[in-house]
């Protein structure tokens, strides 16, 4: 029973990690080609993404260590608790990534709307 629990939770973690990388790749590709962000903002975003991915890797490393160390004296309950703790951290990291992506999208939309309105007003008044 414990092995089934390990397997299910680890499978969930692997799927979440794949989803996280896909989400990052999609968002970063869009952001890099977005004209609404400055070079400084892109550098900041790159640091945030790097930190999020690094945290995710650390949690995966923790799970890997737990899996590879079955020879260590540890109860199944303790081992599953450690796996669940790391998996919960990955869930939180994934949520952070999605929230950051959402904030960046909203900011870009706000800027695009503002830029469009400014251009319309300039056209209205014949300004360059």
PDB file of C-alpha atoms in Angstrom:
ATOM      1  CA  UNK A   1       0.000   0.000   0.000  1.00  0.00           C
ATOM      2  CA  UNK A   2       2.822   2.402   0.839  1.00  0.00           C
ATOM      3  CA  UNK A   3       4.496   1.749  -2.520  1.00  0.00           C
ATOM      4  CA  UNK A   4       1.248   2.610  -4.325  1.00  0.00           C
ATOM      5  CA  UNK A   5       1.039   5.867  -2.368  1.00  0.00           C
ATOM      6  CA  UNK A   6       4.682   6.669  -3.212  1.00  0.00           C
ATOM      7  CA  UNK A   7       4.112   5.912  -6.871  1.00  0.00           C
ATOM      8  CA  UNK A   8       0.918   7.978  -7.143  1.00  0.00           C
ATOM      9  CA  UNK A   9       2.352  11.018  -5.407  1.00  0.00           C
ATOM     10  CA  UNK A  10       5.614  10.850  -7.356  1.00  0.00           C
ATOM     11  CA  UNK A  11       3.674  10.510 -10.611  1.00  0.00           C
ATOM     12  CA  UNK A  12       1.658  13.619  -9.657  1.00  0.00           C
ATOM     13  CA  UNK A  13       4.890  15.473  -8.937  1.00  0.00           C
ATOM     14  CA  UNK A  14       6.366  14.462 -12.292  1.00  0.00           C
ATOM     15  CA  UNK A  15       3.235  15.615 -14.110  1.00  0.00           C
ATOM     16  CA  UNK A  16       3.251  18.908 -12.215  1.00  0.00           C
ATOM     17  CA  UNK A  17       6.914  19.432 -13.083  1.00  0.00           C
ATOM     18  CA  UNK A  18       6.221  18.838 -16.781  1.00  0.00           C
ATOM     19  CA  UNK A  19       3.285  21.266 -16.617  1.00  0.00           C
ATOM     20  CA  UNK A  20       5.451  23.838 -14.852  1.00  0.00           C
ATOM     21  CA  UNK A  21       8.172  23.698 -17.495  1.00  0.00           C
ATOM     22  CA  UNK A  22       5.583  23.932 -20.276  1.00  0.00           C
ATOM     23  CA  UNK A  23       3.910  26.895 -18.569  1.00  0.00           C
ATOM     24  CA  UNK A  24       7.277  28.606 -18.128  1.00  0.00           C
ATOM     25  CA  UNK A  25       8.296  28.015 -21.759  1.00  0.00           C
ATOM     26  CA  UNK A  26       4.978  29.332 -23.053  1.00  0.00           C
ATOM     27  CA  UNK A  27       4.953  32.411 -20.832  1.00  0.00           C
ATOM     28  CA  UNK A  28       8.615  33.306 -21.263  1.00  0.00           C
ATOM     29  CA  UNK A  29       8.316  33.007 -25.037  1.00  0.00           C
ATOM     30  CA  UNK A  30       5.363  35.412 -25.018  1.00  0.00           C
ATOM     31  CA  UNK A  31       6.985  37.835 -22.598  1.00  0.00           C
ATOM     32  CA  UNK A  32      10.274  38.041 -24.494  1.00  0.00           C
ATOM     33  CA  UNK A  33       8.440  39.003 -27.667  1.00  0.00           C
ATOM     34  CA  UNK A  34       6.157  41.478 -25.870  1.00  0.00           C
ATOM     35  CA  UNK A  35       6.942  45.104 -26.604  1.00  0.00           C
ATOM     36  CA  UNK A  36       5.206  46.306 -23.448  1.00  0.00           C
ATOM     37  CA  UNK A  37       8.120  45.387 -21.175  1.00  0.00           C
ATOM     38  CA  UNK A  38      11.433  47.160 -20.802  1.00  0.00           C
ATOM     39  CA  UNK A  39      14.805  45.426 -20.819  1.00  0.00           C
ATOM     40  CA  UNK A  40      15.041  45.999 -17.055  1.00  0.00           C
ATOM     41  CA  UNK A  41      11.641  44.421 -16.493  1.00  0.00           C
ATOM     42  CA  UNK A  42      12.604  41.446 -18.633  1.00  0.00           C
ATOM     43  CA  UNK A  43      15.801  41.019 -16.614  1.00  0.00           C
ATOM     44  CA  UNK A  44      13.758  41.088 -13.398  1.00  0.00           C
ATOM     45  CA  UNK A  45      11.265  38.581 -14.781  1.00  0.00           C
ATOM     46  CA  UNK A  46      14.105  36.306 -15.838  1.00  0.00           C
ATOM     47  CA  UNK A  47      15.437  36.358 -12.265  1.00  0.00           C
ATOM     48  CA  UNK A  48      12.006  35.528 -10.857  1.00  0.00           C
ATOM     49  CA  UNK A  49      11.533  32.671 -13.318  1.00  0.00           C
ATOM     50  CA  UNK A  50      15.006  31.391 -12.529  1.00  0.00           C
ATOM     51  CA  UNK A  51      14.223  31.430  -8.810  1.00  0.00           C
ATOM     52  CA  UNK A  52      10.926  29.617  -9.314  1.00  0.00           C
ATOM     53  CA  UNK A  53      12.537  26.930 -11.451  1.00  0.00           C
ATOM     54  CA  UNK A  54      15.440  26.572  -9.010  1.00  0.00           C
ATOM     55  CA  UNK A  55      13.020  26.059  -6.113  1.00  0.00           C
ATOM     56  CA  UNK A  56      11.224  23.414  -8.140  1.00  0.00           C
ATOM     57  CA  UNK A  57      14.483  21.616  -8.890  1.00  0.00           C
ATOM     58  CA  UNK A  58      15.405  21.609  -5.206  1.00  0.00           C
ATOM     59  CA  UNK A  59      12.098  19.968  -4.356  1.00  0.00           C
ATOM     60  CA  UNK A  60      12.572  17.365  -7.094  1.00  0.00           C
ATOM     61  CA  UNK A  61      16.073  16.720  -5.736  1.00  0.00           C
ATOM     62  CA  UNK A  62      14.599  16.178  -2.276  1.00  0.00           C
ATOM     63  CA  UNK A  63      12.128  13.632  -3.629  1.00  0.00           C
ATOM     64  CA  UNK A  64      14.882  11.923  -5.603  1.00  0.00           C
ATOM     65  CA  UNK A  65      17.006  11.673  -2.475  1.00  0.00           C
ATOM     66  CA  UNK A  66      14.098  10.126  -0.563  1.00  0.00           C
ATOM     67  CA  UNK A  67      13.450   7.626  -3.341  1.00  0.00           C
ATOM     68  CA  UNK A  68      17.102   6.685  -3.761  1.00  0.00           C
ATOM     69  CA  UNK A  69      17.637   6.314  -0.025  1.00  0.00           C
ATOM     70  CA  UNK A  70      15.267   3.443   0.638  1.00  0.00           C
ATOM     71  CA  UNK A  71      18.162   1.797   2.433  1.00  0.00           C
ATOM     72  CA  UNK A  72      18.041   4.499   5.107  1.00  0.00           C
ATOM     73  CA  UNK A  73      16.144   3.693   8.272  1.00  0.00           C
ATOM     74  CA  UNK A  74      12.871   5.524   7.912  1.00  0.00           C
ATOM     75  CA  UNK A  75       9.286   4.450   8.371  1.00  0.00           C
ATOM     76  CA  UNK A  76       6.987   4.352   5.369  1.00  0.00           C
ATOM     77  CA  UNK A  77       4.852   7.012   7.027  1.00  0.00           C
ATOM     78  CA  UNK A  78       7.849   9.328   7.452  1.00  0.00           C
ATOM     79  CA  UNK A  79       9.025   8.706   3.897  1.00  0.00           C
ATOM     80  CA  UNK A  80       5.556   9.440   2.515  1.00  0.00           C
ATOM     81  CA  UNK A  81       5.325  12.563   4.685  1.00  0.00           C
ATOM     82  CA  UNK A  82       8.620  13.855   3.259  1.00  0.00           C
ATOM     83  CA  UNK A  83       7.459  13.106  -0.291  1.00  0.00           C
ATOM     84  CA  UNK A  84       4.159  14.868   0.380  1.00  0.00           C
ATOM     85  CA  UNK A  85       5.930  17.873   1.903  1.00  0.00           C
ATOM     86  CA  UNK A  86       8.156  18.246  -1.158  1.00  0.00           C
ATOM     87  CA  UNK A  87       5.181  17.704  -3.467  1.00  0.00           C
ATOM     88  CA  UNK A  88       3.221  20.391  -1.621  1.00  0.00           C
ATOM     89  CA  UNK A  89       6.129  22.786  -2.101  1.00  0.00           C
ATOM     90  CA  UNK A  90       6.114  21.998  -5.824  1.00  0.00           C
ATOM     91  CA  UNK A  91       2.379  22.727  -5.908  1.00  0.00           C
ATOM     92  CA  UNK A  92       3.032  26.077  -4.235  1.00  0.00           C
ATOM     93  CA  UNK A  93       5.869  26.846  -6.647  1.00  0.00           C
ATOM     94  CA  UNK A  94       3.630  26.013  -9.608  1.00  0.00           C
ATOM     95  CA  UNK A  95       0.911  28.275  -8.219  1.00  0.00           C
ATOM     96  CA  UNK A  96       3.505  31.039  -7.804  1.00  0.00           C
ATOM     97  CA  UNK A  97       4.577  30.602 -11.427  1.00  0.00           C
ATOM     98  CA  UNK A  98       1.001  30.801 -12.677  1.00  0.00           C
ATOM     99  CA  UNK A  99       0.277  33.851 -10.514  1.00  0.00           C
ATOM    100  CA  UNK A 100       3.428  35.607 -11.801  1.00  0.00           C
ATOM    101  CA  UNK A 101       2.440  34.797 -15.389  1.00  0.00           C
ATOM    102  CA  UNK A 102      -1.039  36.179 -14.752  1.00  0.00           C
ATOM    103  CA  UNK A 103       0.350  39.402 -13.259  1.00  0.00           C
ATOM    104  CA  UNK A 104       2.634  39.883 -16.252  1.00  0.00           C
ATOM    105  CA  UNK A 105      -0.236  39.318 -18.670  1.00  0.00           C
ATOM    106  CA  UNK A 106      -2.455  41.837 -16.859  1.00  0.00           C
ATOM    107  CA  UNK A 107       0.347  44.406 -16.825  1.00  0.00           C
ATOM    108  CA  UNK A 108       0.930  43.934 -20.530  1.00  0.00           C
ATOM    109  CA  UNK A 109      -2.783  44.289 -21.267  1.00  0.00           C
ATOM    110  CA  UNK A 110      -2.981  47.444 -19.153  1.00  0.00           C
ATOM    111  CA  UNK A 111      -0.049  48.948 -20.969  1.00  0.00           C
ATOM    112  CA  UNK A 112      -1.389  47.986 -24.365  1.00  0.00           C
ATOM    113  CA  UNK A 113      -4.738  49.559 -23.504  1.00  0.00           C
ATOM    114  CA  UNK A 114      -3.048  52.702 -22.211  1.00  0.00           C
ATOM    115  CA  UNK A 115      -0.780  52.981 -25.233  1.00  0.00           C
ATOM    116  CA  UNK A 116      -3.768  52.557 -27.531  1.00  0.00           C
ATOM    117  CA  UNK A 117      -5.733  55.241 -25.689  1.00  0.00           C
ATOM    118  CA  UNK A 118      -2.766  57.627 -25.736  1.00  0.00           C
ATOM    119  CA  UNK A 119      -2.337  57.072 -29.472  1.00  0.00           C
ATOM    120  CA  UNK A 120      -6.060  57.711 -30.043  1.00  0.00           C
ATOM    121  CA  UNK A 121      -5.942  60.951 -28.077  1.00  0.00           C
ATOM    122  CA  UNK A 122      -2.833  62.062 -29.979  1.00  0.00           C
ATOM    123  CA  UNK A 123      -4.559  61.330 -33.279  1.00  0.00           C
ATOM    124  CA  UNK A 124      -7.648  63.214 -32.091  1.00  0.00           C
ATOM    125  CA  UNK A 125      -5.598  66.320 -31.348  1.00  0.00           C
ATOM    126  CA  UNK A 126      -3.230  65.893 -34.293  1.00  0.00           C
ATOM    127  CA  UNK A 127      -0.179  65.395 -32.101  1.00  0.00           C
ATOM    128  CA  UNK A 128       2.851  63.383 -33.208  1.00  0.00           C
TER     129      UNK A 128
END
